[in-house]
Each structure stands twice: as structure tokens, then as C-alpha cells.
Short mmCIF file of C-alpha atoms (C1' of nucleotides) in Angstrom, two decimals:
data_model
loop_
_atom_site.label_atom_id
_atom_site.label_comp_id
_atom_site.label_asym_id
_atom_site.label_seq_id
_atom_site.Cartn_x
_atom_site.Cartn_y
_atom_site.Cartn_z
CA MET A 1 50.09 -39.13 25.28
CA SER A 2 51.53 -35.66 25.29
CA ALA A 3 48.40 -33.82 24.23
CA ARG A 4 46.72 -32.44 27.26
CA LYS A 5 44.97 -29.61 25.61
CA GLU A 6 43.62 -27.46 28.39
CA PRO A 7 46.58 -25.25 29.39
CA VAL A 8 48.05 -25.14 25.93
CA SER A 9 44.95 -23.86 24.21
CA ARG A 10 44.50 -21.29 26.96
CA ARG A 11 47.89 -19.82 26.18
CA GLU A 12 47.53 -19.96 22.42
CA ARG A 13 46.00 -16.51 22.13
CA PRO A 14 46.25 -13.45 24.37
CA ALA A 15 43.64 -14.60 26.88
CA LYS A 16 40.10 -14.10 25.69
CA PRO A 17 38.62 -11.41 27.96
CA ALA A 18 35.29 -12.02 29.63
CA LEU A 19 32.30 -10.84 27.65
CA SER A 20 30.79 -7.55 28.75
CA ARG A 21 28.66 -4.88 27.15
CA ARG A 22 31.63 -2.54 27.22
CA TRP A 23 33.91 -4.99 25.51
CA ILE A 24 31.32 -5.89 22.94
CA VAL A 25 30.69 -2.28 21.96
CA ASP A 26 34.39 -1.45 21.82
CA THR A 27 34.98 -4.37 19.51
CA ALA A 28 32.05 -3.30 17.36
CA VAL A 29 33.53 0.19 17.05
CA GLN A 30 36.82 -1.31 16.01
CA ILE A 31 35.18 -3.42 13.31
CA MET A 32 33.32 -0.37 12.03
CA ARG A 33 36.51 1.63 11.83
CA THR A 34 38.38 -1.01 9.90
CA GLU A 35 35.64 -2.59 7.79
CA GLY A 36 32.63 -0.31 7.85
CA LEU A 37 29.31 -0.50 9.65
CA GLU A 38 27.90 -3.07 7.27
CA LYS A 39 30.32 -5.58 8.76
CA VAL A 40 29.14 -4.87 12.28
CA THR A 41 26.78 -7.83 12.41
CA MET A 42 26.00 -10.11 15.30
CA ARG A 43 27.74 -12.99 13.60
CA ARG A 44 30.84 -11.12 12.55
CA LEU A 45 31.12 -9.56 15.99
CA ALA A 46 30.69 -12.90 17.72
CA GLN A 47 33.42 -14.32 15.54
CA GLU A 48 35.74 -11.47 16.51
CA LEU A 49 34.93 -12.12 20.18
CA ASP A 50 35.55 -15.81 19.74
CA THR A 51 32.06 -16.91 20.68
CA GLY A 52 28.70 -17.64 19.11
CA PRO A 53 26.16 -14.99 18.09
CA ALA A 54 23.67 -16.17 20.70
CA SER A 55 26.01 -15.10 23.49
CA LEU A 56 25.76 -11.44 22.51
CA TYR A 57 22.04 -11.31 23.19
CA VAL A 58 22.76 -11.32 26.91
CA TYR A 59 24.18 -7.80 26.54
CA VAL A 60 22.61 -6.35 23.42
CA ALA A 61 18.91 -6.53 22.57
CA ASN A 62 19.35 -6.67 18.81
CA THR A 63 21.34 -5.31 15.90
CA ALA A 64 19.66 -1.89 15.99
CA ALA A 65 20.60 -1.49 19.66
CA LEU A 66 24.14 -2.48 18.83
CA HIS A 67 24.40 0.19 16.16
CA ALA A 68 22.90 2.76 18.51
CA ALA A 69 25.56 1.92 21.08
CA VAL A 70 28.27 2.29 18.45
CA LEU A 71 26.86 5.66 17.49
CA ASP A 72 26.88 6.90 21.05
CA ALA A 73 30.48 5.79 21.43
CA LEU A 74 31.35 7.79 18.34
CA LEU A 75 29.55 10.86 19.63
CA GLY A 76 32.21 10.99 22.31
CA GLU A 77 34.49 12.38 19.61
CA VAL A 78 32.40 15.48 18.99
CA ASP A 79 34.16 18.63 20.15
CA LEU A 80 31.70 20.37 22.46
CA SER A 81 34.01 23.24 23.36
CA GLY A 82 32.90 25.41 20.45
CA ARG A 83 36.43 26.66 19.93
CA GLY A 84 37.40 27.71 16.47
CA GLY A 85 35.04 30.52 15.65
CA GLY A 86 34.42 33.67 17.63
CA ASP A 87 33.21 34.01 21.19
CA GLY A 88 29.50 34.53 20.63
CA TRP A 89 26.94 31.76 21.09
CA ARG A 90 26.37 31.68 17.36
CA ASP A 91 29.93 30.95 16.38
CA GLN A 92 30.29 28.41 19.12
CA LEU A 93 27.07 26.68 18.15
CA SER A 94 28.24 26.59 14.56
CA ALA A 95 31.51 25.00 15.64
CA VAL A 96 29.81 22.31 17.72
CA LEU A 97 27.40 21.39 14.95
CA THR A 98 30.18 21.35 12.41
CA SER A 99 32.13 18.97 14.61
CA TYR A 100 29.06 16.74 14.95
CA THR A 101 28.50 16.71 11.22
CA LEU A 102 32.13 15.95 10.44
CA VAL A 103 32.13 13.01 12.83
CA LEU A 104 29.08 11.60 11.09
CA PHE A 105 30.56 12.30 7.66
CA GLU A 106 33.17 9.69 8.44
CA HIS A 107 30.39 7.15 8.87
CA PRO A 108 27.31 8.05 6.82
CA GLN A 109 25.81 4.65 7.52
CA LEU A 110 25.78 5.46 11.22
CA ALA A 111 24.03 8.73 10.48
CA ARG A 112 21.32 6.72 8.79
CA SER A 113 20.89 4.47 11.77
CA ALA A 114 20.70 7.58 13.97
CA LEU A 115 17.67 8.60 11.97
CA VAL A 116 16.01 5.27 12.59
CA ALA A 117 16.99 4.45 16.15
CA ARG A 118 17.13 7.68 18.09
CA PRO A 119 20.19 7.70 20.29
CA SER A 120 19.83 8.03 24.02
CA GLY A 121 23.31 7.43 25.42
CA GLU A 122 25.29 9.76 27.64
CA ASN A 123 27.28 11.32 24.83
CA TYR A 124 24.09 12.14 22.99
CA LEU A 125 22.67 13.77 26.11
CA ARG A 126 25.82 15.83 26.54
CA LEU A 127 25.51 17.02 22.97
CA VAL A 128 21.86 18.00 23.35
CA GLU A 129 22.63 19.78 26.60
CA ARG A 130 25.37 21.81 24.98
CA ILE A 131 23.39 22.81 21.90
CA LEU A 132 20.38 23.69 24.00
CA ASP A 133 22.48 25.89 26.24
CA LEU A 134 24.11 27.70 23.34
CA LEU A 135 20.88 28.24 21.47
CA ALA A 136 19.20 29.53 24.64
CA HIS A 137 21.76 32.35 24.62
CA SER A 138 20.03 33.67 21.52
CA GLY A 139 17.28 34.89 23.78
CA ALA A 140 14.61 33.22 21.66
CA PRO A 141 11.47 31.94 23.40
CA ARG A 142 11.81 28.63 25.20
CA THR A 143 9.70 26.53 22.85
CA GLN A 144 11.52 27.81 19.79
CA VAL A 145 14.81 26.87 21.42
CA ALA A 146 13.57 23.41 22.39
CA TRP A 147 12.14 22.63 18.96
CA GLY A 148 15.07 24.30 17.28
CA VAL A 149 17.61 21.88 18.75
CA ASP A 150 15.73 19.08 17.07
CA LYS A 151 15.82 20.84 13.72
CA LEU A 152 19.53 21.55 13.92
CA LEU A 153 20.39 17.98 14.82
CA LEU A 154 18.02 16.54 12.26
CA ASP A 155 19.45 18.65 9.48
CA ALA A 156 23.02 17.78 10.36
CA THR A 157 22.20 14.09 10.66
CA ALA A 158 20.26 13.96 7.41
CA THR A 159 23.00 15.85 5.60
CA ALA A 160 25.53 13.30 6.78
CA ALA A 161 23.24 10.40 5.93
CA GLU A 162 22.90 11.66 2.39
CA GLN A 163 26.62 12.10 1.97
CA SER A 164 27.12 8.46 1.18
CA THR A 165 29.81 8.92 -1.43
CA HIS A 166 32.50 7.60 0.82
CA GLU A 167 35.31 5.14 0.76
CA HIS A 168 34.07 2.61 3.28
CA ASP A 169 30.63 2.82 1.90
CA PRO A 170 29.49 0.07 -0.45
CA THR A 171 26.25 1.77 -1.46
CA SER A 172 28.20 4.65 -2.91
CA GLY A 173 27.51 7.64 -5.05
CA GLU A 174 26.02 6.34 -8.25
CA ASP A 175 22.51 7.25 -7.15
CA TRP A 176 23.55 10.85 -6.76
CA ASP A 177 25.10 10.64 -10.20
CA ALA A 178 21.78 9.40 -11.51
CA THR A 179 20.00 12.33 -9.89
CA VAL A 180 22.47 14.80 -11.35
CA ARG A 181 22.10 13.24 -14.77
CA ALA A 182 18.33 13.32 -14.51
CA LEU A 183 18.35 16.99 -13.50
CA ARG A 184 20.78 17.92 -16.24
CA SER A 185 18.99 16.14 -19.02
CA VAL A 186 15.61 17.56 -18.14
CA ASP A 187 13.50 19.01 -20.95
CA GLU A 188 13.30 22.77 -20.66
CA ALA A 189 9.74 22.74 -22.00
CA THR A 190 8.34 20.39 -19.39
CA HIS A 191 10.55 21.44 -16.48
CA PRO A 192 11.32 25.13 -16.96
CA ALA A 193 12.04 25.88 -13.30
CA ILE A 194 14.61 23.11 -13.05
CA ALA A 195 16.29 24.30 -16.24
CA ALA A 196 16.30 27.88 -14.98
CA HIS A 197 17.93 27.01 -11.64
CA MET A 198 20.15 24.36 -13.02
CA PRO A 199 23.71 25.08 -12.14
CA ASP A 200 22.88 26.09 -8.58
CA LEU A 201 20.66 23.09 -7.98
CA ILE A 202 23.66 20.84 -8.14
CA ASP A 203 26.58 23.10 -7.44
CA GLY A 204 27.99 24.44 -4.23
CA ALA A 205 30.77 23.15 -2.01
CA VAL A 206 29.60 21.01 0.85
CA ARG A 207 31.16 23.47 3.30
CA ASP A 208 29.30 26.41 1.79
CA ARG A 209 26.03 24.57 1.86
CA MET A 210 26.60 23.52 5.46
CA ARG A 211 27.35 27.05 6.58
CA TRP A 212 24.31 28.39 4.77
CA SER A 213 22.06 25.67 6.21
CA PHE A 214 23.19 26.58 9.68
CA ASP A 215 22.42 30.25 9.12
CA VAL A 216 19.06 29.44 7.54
CA LEU A 217 18.03 27.36 10.51
CA VAL A 218 19.30 29.68 13.22
CA ASN A 219 17.68 32.68 11.57
CA GLY A 220 14.45 30.81 11.10
CA ILE A 221 14.39 29.29 14.56
CA THR A 222 15.04 32.55 16.39
CA GLN A 223 12.61 34.56 14.31
CA THR A 224 9.69 32.21 13.80
CA PRO A 225 7.13 31.93 16.58
CA VAL A 226 5.52 28.54 17.19
CA PRO A 227 1.98 28.31 15.85
CA ASP A 228 -1.06 28.37 18.08
CA ARG A 229 -1.54 24.87 19.34
CA ALA A 230 -4.16 22.99 17.36
CA ASP A 231 -6.76 21.74 19.82
CA MET B 1 -2.21 -41.86 -20.35
CA SER B 2 -4.36 -38.88 -19.67
CA ALA B 3 -1.71 -36.66 -18.16
CA ARG B 4 -0.40 -34.40 -20.85
CA LYS B 5 0.68 -31.58 -18.65
CA GLU B 6 1.44 -28.73 -21.01
CA PRO B 7 -1.94 -27.13 -21.66
CA VAL B 8 -3.32 -27.98 -18.25
CA SER B 9 -0.59 -26.33 -16.27
CA ARG B 10 -0.82 -23.29 -18.48
CA ARG B 11 -4.43 -22.83 -17.50
CA GLU B 12 -3.96 -23.58 -13.84
CA ARG B 13 -3.30 -19.97 -12.90
CA PRO B 14 -4.35 -16.71 -14.55
CA ALA B 15 -1.59 -16.76 -17.15
CA LYS B 16 1.73 -15.56 -15.80
CA PRO B 17 2.41 -12.22 -17.53
CA ALA B 18 5.75 -11.66 -19.19
CA LEU B 19 8.38 -10.10 -16.98
CA SER B 20 8.98 -6.39 -17.49
CA ARG B 21 10.37 -3.60 -15.41
CA ARG B 22 6.92 -2.10 -15.16
CA TRP B 23 5.36 -5.31 -13.92
CA ILE B 24 8.16 -5.94 -11.47
CA VAL B 25 7.88 -2.50 -9.90
CA ASP B 26 4.09 -2.69 -9.69
CA THR B 27 4.31 -6.02 -7.93
CA ALA B 28 6.92 -4.61 -5.58
CA VAL B 29 4.60 -1.72 -4.70
CA GLN B 30 1.84 -4.17 -4.01
CA ILE B 31 4.02 -6.22 -1.67
CA MET B 32 5.06 -3.06 0.15
CA ARG B 33 1.46 -2.02 0.64
CA THR B 34 0.39 -5.33 2.03
CA GLU B 35 3.48 -6.50 3.89
CA GLY B 36 5.80 -3.54 4.29
CA LEU B 37 9.02 -2.56 2.57
CA GLU B 38 11.10 -5.06 4.51
CA LYS B 39 9.37 -7.80 2.57
CA VAL B 40 10.25 -6.21 -0.76
CA THR B 41 13.29 -8.40 -1.34
CA MET B 42 14.56 -9.87 -4.56
CA ARG B 43 13.65 -13.36 -3.41
CA ARG B 44 10.20 -12.55 -2.12
CA LEU B 45 9.45 -10.56 -5.26
CA ALA B 46 10.67 -13.35 -7.52
CA GLN B 47 8.44 -15.77 -5.66
CA GLU B 48 5.46 -13.49 -6.21
CA LEU B 49 6.32 -13.27 -9.91
CA ASP B 50 6.69 -17.01 -10.11
CA THR B 51 10.31 -17.00 -11.14
CA GLY B 52 13.80 -17.11 -9.64
CA PRO B 53 15.58 -14.09 -8.15
CA ALA B 54 18.24 -14.13 -10.87
CA SER B 55 15.64 -13.23 -13.48
CA LEU B 56 14.97 -9.87 -11.88
CA TYR B 57 18.51 -8.67 -12.44
CA VAL B 58 17.74 -8.22 -16.11
CA TYR B 59 15.46 -5.31 -15.19
CA VAL B 60 16.70 -4.05 -11.83
CA ALA B 61 20.34 -3.44 -10.97
CA ASN B 62 20.03 -4.31 -7.28
CA THR B 63 17.82 -4.02 -4.24
CA ALA B 64 18.56 -0.33 -3.70
CA ALA B 65 17.47 0.44 -7.26
CA LEU B 66 14.32 -1.57 -6.69
CA HIS B 67 13.45 0.46 -3.61
CA ALA B 68 14.20 3.68 -5.46
CA ALA B 69 11.78 2.64 -8.19
CA VAL B 70 9.12 1.85 -5.60
CA LEU B 71 9.65 5.27 -4.04
CA ASP B 72 9.23 7.04 -7.35
CA ALA B 73 6.03 5.12 -8.00
CA LEU B 74 4.74 6.29 -4.63
CA LEU B 75 5.68 9.89 -5.34
CA GLY B 76 3.00 9.78 -8.01
CA GLU B 77 0.52 10.07 -5.17
CA VAL B 78 1.76 13.44 -4.00
CA ASP B 79 -0.78 16.20 -4.66
CA LEU B 80 1.12 18.87 -6.57
CA SER B 81 -1.86 21.16 -7.02
CA GLY B 82 -1.28 23.01 -3.78
CA ARG B 83 -5.00 23.20 -3.14
CA GLY B 84 -6.11 23.37 0.44
CA GLY B 85 -4.53 26.52 1.76
CA GLY B 86 -4.82 30.01 0.35
CA ASP B 87 -3.79 31.23 -3.06
CA GLY B 88 -0.34 32.59 -2.34
CA TRP B 89 2.84 30.69 -3.21
CA ARG B 90 3.50 30.15 0.46
CA ASP B 91 0.26 28.37 1.23
CA GLN B 92 0.50 26.31 -1.91
CA LEU B 93 4.07 25.34 -1.18
CA SER B 94 3.05 24.34 2.32
CA ALA B 95 0.26 22.17 0.92
CA VAL B 96 2.55 20.39 -1.55
CA LEU B 97 5.18 19.68 1.09
CA THR B 98 2.55 18.49 3.53
CA SER B 99 1.23 16.10 0.92
CA TYR B 100 4.75 14.82 0.26
CA THR B 101 5.38 14.32 3.95
CA LEU B 102 2.10 12.52 4.51
CA VAL B 103 2.78 10.12 1.66
CA LEU B 104 6.13 9.26 3.21
CA PHE B 105 4.60 8.97 6.68
CA GLU B 106 2.73 5.95 5.41
CA HIS B 107 6.05 4.31 4.61
CA PRO B 108 8.83 5.63 6.85
CA GLN B 109 11.14 2.89 5.62
CA LEU B 110 10.88 4.30 2.12
CA ALA B 111 11.75 7.73 3.44
CA ARG B 112 14.93 6.23 4.82
CA SER B 113 15.86 4.71 1.52
CA ALA B 114 15.18 8.08 -0.13
CA LEU B 115 17.91 9.49 2.09
CA VAL B 116 20.35 6.86 0.95
CA ALA B 117 19.53 6.43 -2.72
CA ARG B 118 18.52 9.79 -4.10
CA PRO B 119 15.51 9.38 -6.31
CA SER B 120 15.70 10.43 -9.94
CA GLY B 121 12.45 9.19 -11.48
CA GLU B 122 9.91 11.27 -13.33
CA ASN B 123 7.64 11.77 -10.34
CA TYR B 124 10.55 13.06 -8.33
CA LEU B 125 11.45 15.50 -11.09
CA ARG B 126 7.87 16.73 -11.24
CA LEU B 127 7.94 17.34 -7.50
CA VAL B 128 11.20 19.27 -7.64
CA GLU B 129 9.94 21.32 -10.57
CA ARG B 130 6.81 22.28 -8.69
CA ILE B 131 8.55 23.21 -5.42
CA LEU B 132 11.17 25.19 -7.29
CA ASP B 133 8.54 27.11 -9.18
CA LEU B 134 6.56 27.94 -6.05
CA LEU B 135 9.59 28.97 -4.05
CA ALA B 136 10.81 31.14 -6.92
CA HIS B 137 7.63 33.18 -6.48
CA SER B 138 9.03 34.36 -3.17
CA GLY B 139 11.33 36.60 -5.15
CA ALA B 140 14.38 35.34 -3.26
CA PRO B 141 17.71 35.21 -5.11
CA ARG B 142 18.18 32.26 -7.44
CA THR B 143 20.81 30.44 -5.44
CA GLN B 144 18.77 30.66 -2.26
CA VAL B 145 15.80 29.20 -4.10
CA ALA B 146 17.86 26.39 -5.61
CA TRP B 147 19.52 25.43 -2.34
CA GLY B 148 16.29 25.98 -0.46
CA VAL B 149 14.43 23.29 -2.35
CA ASP B 150 16.99 20.82 -1.15
CA LYS B 151 16.53 21.90 2.46
CA LEU B 152 12.76 21.66 2.29
CA LEU B 153 12.81 18.19 0.79
CA LEU B 154 15.54 17.00 3.12
CA ASP B 155 13.67 18.18 6.19
CA ALA B 156 10.41 16.58 5.10
CA THR B 157 12.15 13.33 4.20
CA ALA B 158 14.13 13.15 7.41
CA THR B 159 11.05 13.94 9.46
CA ALA B 160 9.23 11.06 7.82
CA ALA B 161 12.20 8.75 8.22
CA GLU B 162 12.27 9.42 11.94
CA GLN B 163 8.59 8.82 12.32
CA SER B 164 9.04 5.09 12.49
CA THR B 165 6.35 4.37 15.07
CA HIS B 166 4.09 2.80 12.54
CA GLU B 167 2.02 -0.30 12.10
CA HIS B 168 3.84 -1.97 9.26
CA ASP B 169 7.13 -1.08 10.75
CA PRO B 170 8.98 -3.78 12.63
CA THR B 171 11.69 -1.50 13.99
CA SER B 172 9.11 0.48 15.87
CA GLY B 173 9.05 3.17 18.46
CA GLU B 174 10.90 1.77 21.43
CA ASP B 175 14.01 3.72 20.58
CA TRP B 176 12.09 6.95 20.78
CA ASP B 177 10.70 5.78 24.10
CA ALA B 178 14.25 5.22 25.27
CA THR B 179 15.18 8.74 24.19
CA VAL B 180 12.20 10.23 26.01
CA ARG B 181 13.03 8.26 29.11
CA ALA B 182 16.64 9.35 28.96
CA LEU B 183 15.68 13.00 28.58
CA ARG B 184 13.14 12.80 31.39
CA SER B 185 15.40 11.10 33.88
CA VAL B 186 18.28 13.47 33.32
CA ASP B 187 20.02 14.92 36.38
CA GLU B 188 19.26 18.62 36.72
CA ALA B 189 22.73 19.26 38.12
CA THR B 190 24.61 17.81 35.17
CA HIS B 191 22.13 18.73 32.43
CA PRO B 192 20.47 21.98 33.51
CA ALA B 193 19.48 23.13 30.02
CA ILE B 194 17.70 19.87 29.24
CA ALA B 195 15.85 20.04 32.54
CA ALA B 196 14.90 23.66 31.91
CA HIS B 197 13.47 22.96 28.45
CA MET B 198 12.02 19.64 29.32
CA PRO B 199 8.38 19.58 28.47
CA ASP B 200 8.87 21.33 25.14
CA LEU B 201 11.78 19.16 24.10
CA ILE B 202 9.44 16.21 23.82
CA ASP B 203 6.01 17.74 23.44
CA GLY B 204 4.27 19.18 20.46
CA ALA B 205 1.86 17.62 18.03
CA VAL B 206 3.47 16.36 14.84
CA ARG B 207 1.28 18.73 12.81
CA ASP B 208 2.35 21.76 14.84
CA ARG B 209 5.98 20.85 14.53
CA MET B 210 5.61 20.31 10.79
CA ARG B 211 3.96 23.66 10.28
CA TRP B 212 6.59 25.40 12.37
CA SER B 213 9.44 23.63 10.53
CA PHE B 214 8.04 24.81 7.23
CA ASP B 215 7.87 28.40 8.42
CA VAL B 216 11.35 28.22 9.93
CA LEU B 217 12.80 27.00 6.66
CA VAL B 218 10.95 29.35 4.36
CA ASN B 219 11.76 32.34 6.54
CA GLY B 220 15.38 31.30 6.76
CA ILE B 221 15.74 30.46 3.08
CA THR B 222 14.25 33.70 1.81
CA GLN B 223 16.13 35.90 4.27
CA THR B 224 19.56 34.32 4.43
CA PRO B 225 22.07 35.17 1.70
CA VAL B 226 24.46 32.45 0.57
CA PRO B 227 27.96 32.93 1.93
CA ASP B 228 30.85 34.14 -0.19
CA ARG B 229 32.21 31.15 -2.02
CA ALA B 230 35.25 29.69 -0.30
CA ASP B 231 38.13 29.68 -2.79
"C1'" DA C 1 18.26 -11.09 -25.37
"C1'" DC C 2 16.13 -13.12 -21.86
"C1'" DC C 3 15.55 -16.46 -18.34
"C1'" DT C 4 16.90 -20.05 -15.04
"C1'" DG C 5 18.91 -23.50 -11.40
"C1'" DA C 6 22.08 -23.86 -8.45
"C1'" DA C 7 25.45 -22.27 -5.73
"C1'" DC C 8 28.22 -19.06 -2.70
"C1'" DA C 9 28.49 -16.38 1.06
"C1'" DC C 10 26.33 -14.48 4.13
"C1'" DC C 11 22.29 -12.60 7.67
"C1'" DG C 12 19.16 -12.19 12.72
"C1'" DT C 13 17.17 -14.51 16.25
"C1'" DT C 14 15.51 -18.28 19.24
"C1'" DC C 15 15.74 -22.09 22.19
"C1'" DA C 16 16.88 -26.13 24.71
"C1'" DA C 17 20.74 -27.55 27.01
"C1'" DG C 18 24.65 -26.96 29.62
"C1'" DT C 19 27.88 -24.70 33.37
"C1'" DA D 1 23.25 -15.81 35.53
"C1'" DC D 2 25.75 -16.57 31.74
"C1'" DC D 3 27.06 -18.97 27.71
"C1'" DT D 4 26.59 -22.18 23.81
"C1'" DG D 5 25.48 -25.37 19.59
"C1'" DA D 6 22.40 -26.02 16.56
"C1'" DA D 7 18.68 -24.90 14.07
"C1'" DC D 8 15.13 -22.03 11.59
"C1'" DA D 9 14.09 -18.94 8.32
"C1'" DC D 10 15.64 -16.01 5.67
"C1'" DC D 11 18.98 -12.63 2.61
"C1'" DG D 12 21.78 -10.53 -2.21
"C1'" DT D 13 24.19 -11.64 -6.05
"C1'" DT D 14 26.71 -14.27 -9.60
"C1'" DC D 15 27.41 -17.46 -13.20
"C1'" DA D 16 27.28 -21.14 -16.39
"C1'" DA D 17 23.88 -23.10 -19.00
"C1'" DG D 18 19.89 -23.08 -21.53
"C1'" DT D 19 16.10 -21.11 -24.92
#
DNA sequence: ACCTGAACACCGTTCAAGT
DNA sequence: ACCTGAACACCGTTCAAGT
């Protein structure tokens, strides 16, 4: 006779907030931070939000869109100021891209999804705007600048995506080990070039390679004219 | 009384071949060609091989390894000759990388898995050997050549991975559409640089961009010295 | 050594039905 | 309009048991 359940159950937990895209994405980010992106599934997320998976489809088109939203949220952490290096556009650009890469390094799986589902959120637009502006200060022709932004972001994203040897990452670094082993154990007779370049092929601190990649791209972008348009 | 099933059932289908890594990978390639990589699952593959999924684990460590094996098989199709352009190392290198990129363009999903699980099969080694050899003809310092190969392959792979607007691909091009829409509808007041570079940011034939990317990288790689090693 | 059945622990997405 | 239960059609991987 005592069990009227309505008010009791309502007070049992800290008041389930109304569903909203905002709340859904925030919760997804939280799950990613604590358990990794592979746990950011519709079902797991629904469970966390105390509802069924079907309910999420009112706010999110599918899993890919969900991951894209999580990525954009994370891009809010990129430091766009360019502080850290010198005052020139080049140092500032380097600092912004380094910040972008480091943010993705924390979540290589997200970098991979960035390669699949191109982001289009406000934080992504802010990032593109900033890089474009800095690169334009190089004085390079407009098209080179426009195409160059793409190259810089693609390189940084792909570098992060590759860097899967990470704690929260289940698909960790044994593939890279396999590649290293394969390159090391190569027969000098059949693969002379590999043997000849061997230590360097595998060596090099990530930081050094990142810095060099940046210089390679900026030098190339500013100095290489776009080809004559094919038909 | 007539139904002795042993010999009959043995003749019912064209004699199930014994399981082997070779046979498994070949069948996987065939499924990918006809149904796309997303159908290359342990279960689907087992079904095709007329066995249970557990049996495959004798030959293949997991799904990622399976996809890596499929990728290496596909790399056998890359034309390493370098025919098509001129005779110089640069034209030949361009031809080899174009061939690599085009092979991956047929299967963008495979390109993505190449970014995650670094390949290490014999076809991959052959490809690296060839690119290394060609790039070494530039006369650039050893370390630049070694690191440069990585950049060239990474750029080609990432470019292919992005290019997901493809027939067999379920996760098709609506994300790119969303990005284009976002870039187009940007407010000139808040994102002046995007507005200023707008047509070029999105335009450009894939071929033109590929050619330009190659030139950017080769110019950058051959002209940019590696930084002093940090500690 | 190789192969298997069966189980465990998950997925994404849809849809008719409810409020 | 928003939310839900239930279902459909899948997954990867392990493990004890068999040959």
C-alpha cells in the first residue's frame, strides 16, 4: 500500500535532463574521454542518457554524424592564437597546426573519422579561417593558398590518424611493429634502397618529423604554381 | 534405404577446397570486389568458405589483419614501372604514385584501413623500395629521401581515404556536401579569409590537385633540410 | 594441428505505437 | 513533435570439445 512509485522514482537520481542535441553531444564527448571513441555508440550513449537508442535519431542522423559532432566539439580546444613561436605568420601557423595535431593525437580514432566524414562545424570553420589568413600572409598566389590549407590539414590529420599507438586505443601499435620488423628484415639483394636508407626510414622523433613536414609543405605550397587546368 | 548421404553430399558442390591463408585472402578480395570492404567480415567470409567464423582464426589474427592482407593483395596491382611520363626520376615517380592512388581510389575504405594498420606485406615492400629508389635519384640528402617517402605515401593514402564518394561506399559523399555548404554559406564578416578564397577552396579537378600535391611534396622534400635533432 | 558449434557480448537502424 | 519498445539483421572473438 505504501508503494506509489511516481515521485519516488523521480527523485532517485539527479533529475534526468531533457534530451537535446547539445546534451547528447556533451555526453558523447564525456564517454570518449573516459572510455575511448569506440565506446561512443548509439546504444552505449542511449544507456548513459537513460533512454533507448531510437530516441537519439531525433537529434543525430547516424553514428558518423555523431562522431563528426564530437570531433567539432574537440576542435574547440585548438589554440588558434599562434602564441609560442615568433611573431611572423610562419611561426604562428606552425603553432596553430601543432596545437591541432596535438589535440588529435589524444584521440587518433577521431582523426580517422575526420578523414572519412569531413567536419563542417563552427570550430572547424574557425580553424580553416585562421589557417587561411595566416597562410595568405605568405604572399603566395590565391589558389596556392586555398589548396595549401587543405594539404596542411590533411597532413596533420593523417599523421594523427596513423599515430594509433595510444593508451585508449584498442587497435594499438602492433601493426607498426610489424612494418618495422618487415623493413628491418628485408633482404639487401632484393630491396637495396630500403637497406640503404634503413635507419632513417624508421627513426626520427615525432616532433622532428612534424616540424620537418610543416616546413616541407609550406615551402612547397608557397613555391609551387598550380598546373594549367586540364580542359 | 537409398539415402546414403556421404558421397552424394560430397559431390553436390564443386569440392570445398581446404582452408589456407591464401585461399581465405583470395576469397576476401573477391567479396570486396563484388560487395565492398564493409562486407569483408569474419562471419560473411566464413559463410562464403562454407565454415564457421572460428575456423578463420587459425590463419588470420583478427579483422584488422584480414583487411591488411586484402590491402597488400591489392597493392600487387600498382604499376611500378613508371611508364607513362618521361624518362626522368620525377616523371616516373609521379607515374608510380598516381598508379598507387588510383588503385586506392577504387577502394577508399581500404585506404582508410591502410592508415590505421600499416601494411607490411611483400607488395608494400616492393612499392616502398621503388619509390625510395626513384626519390634517391633526386640527389637529396638521405634523411630527406627516407622521410620523404613516408610523406608521399601518406598524402596519397589520405587523399584516397577522403575520396569516399564512391559507388560501393555506403558512407558516401554527404559529409563533403555538408562541408561545401558550410564553407559557401559562411558570413563574410566573421570569416573574411574563407569568403575571399572561396571558389578555389572547393574547386579544382581531382587530377589537378593530385598533380599539384605531388609537385608540392617533391619540391618541399628535396629542398627542405631536416631540423637539428632535438636532444 | 586444425576445425567446429555454441555462446557471450555487443552493434546500427527502423518502425509501429504511444504521449 | 518527441520518445519508446521491440524487433531485424547483423557484428568480433573465445573456448571447450572434437578429429
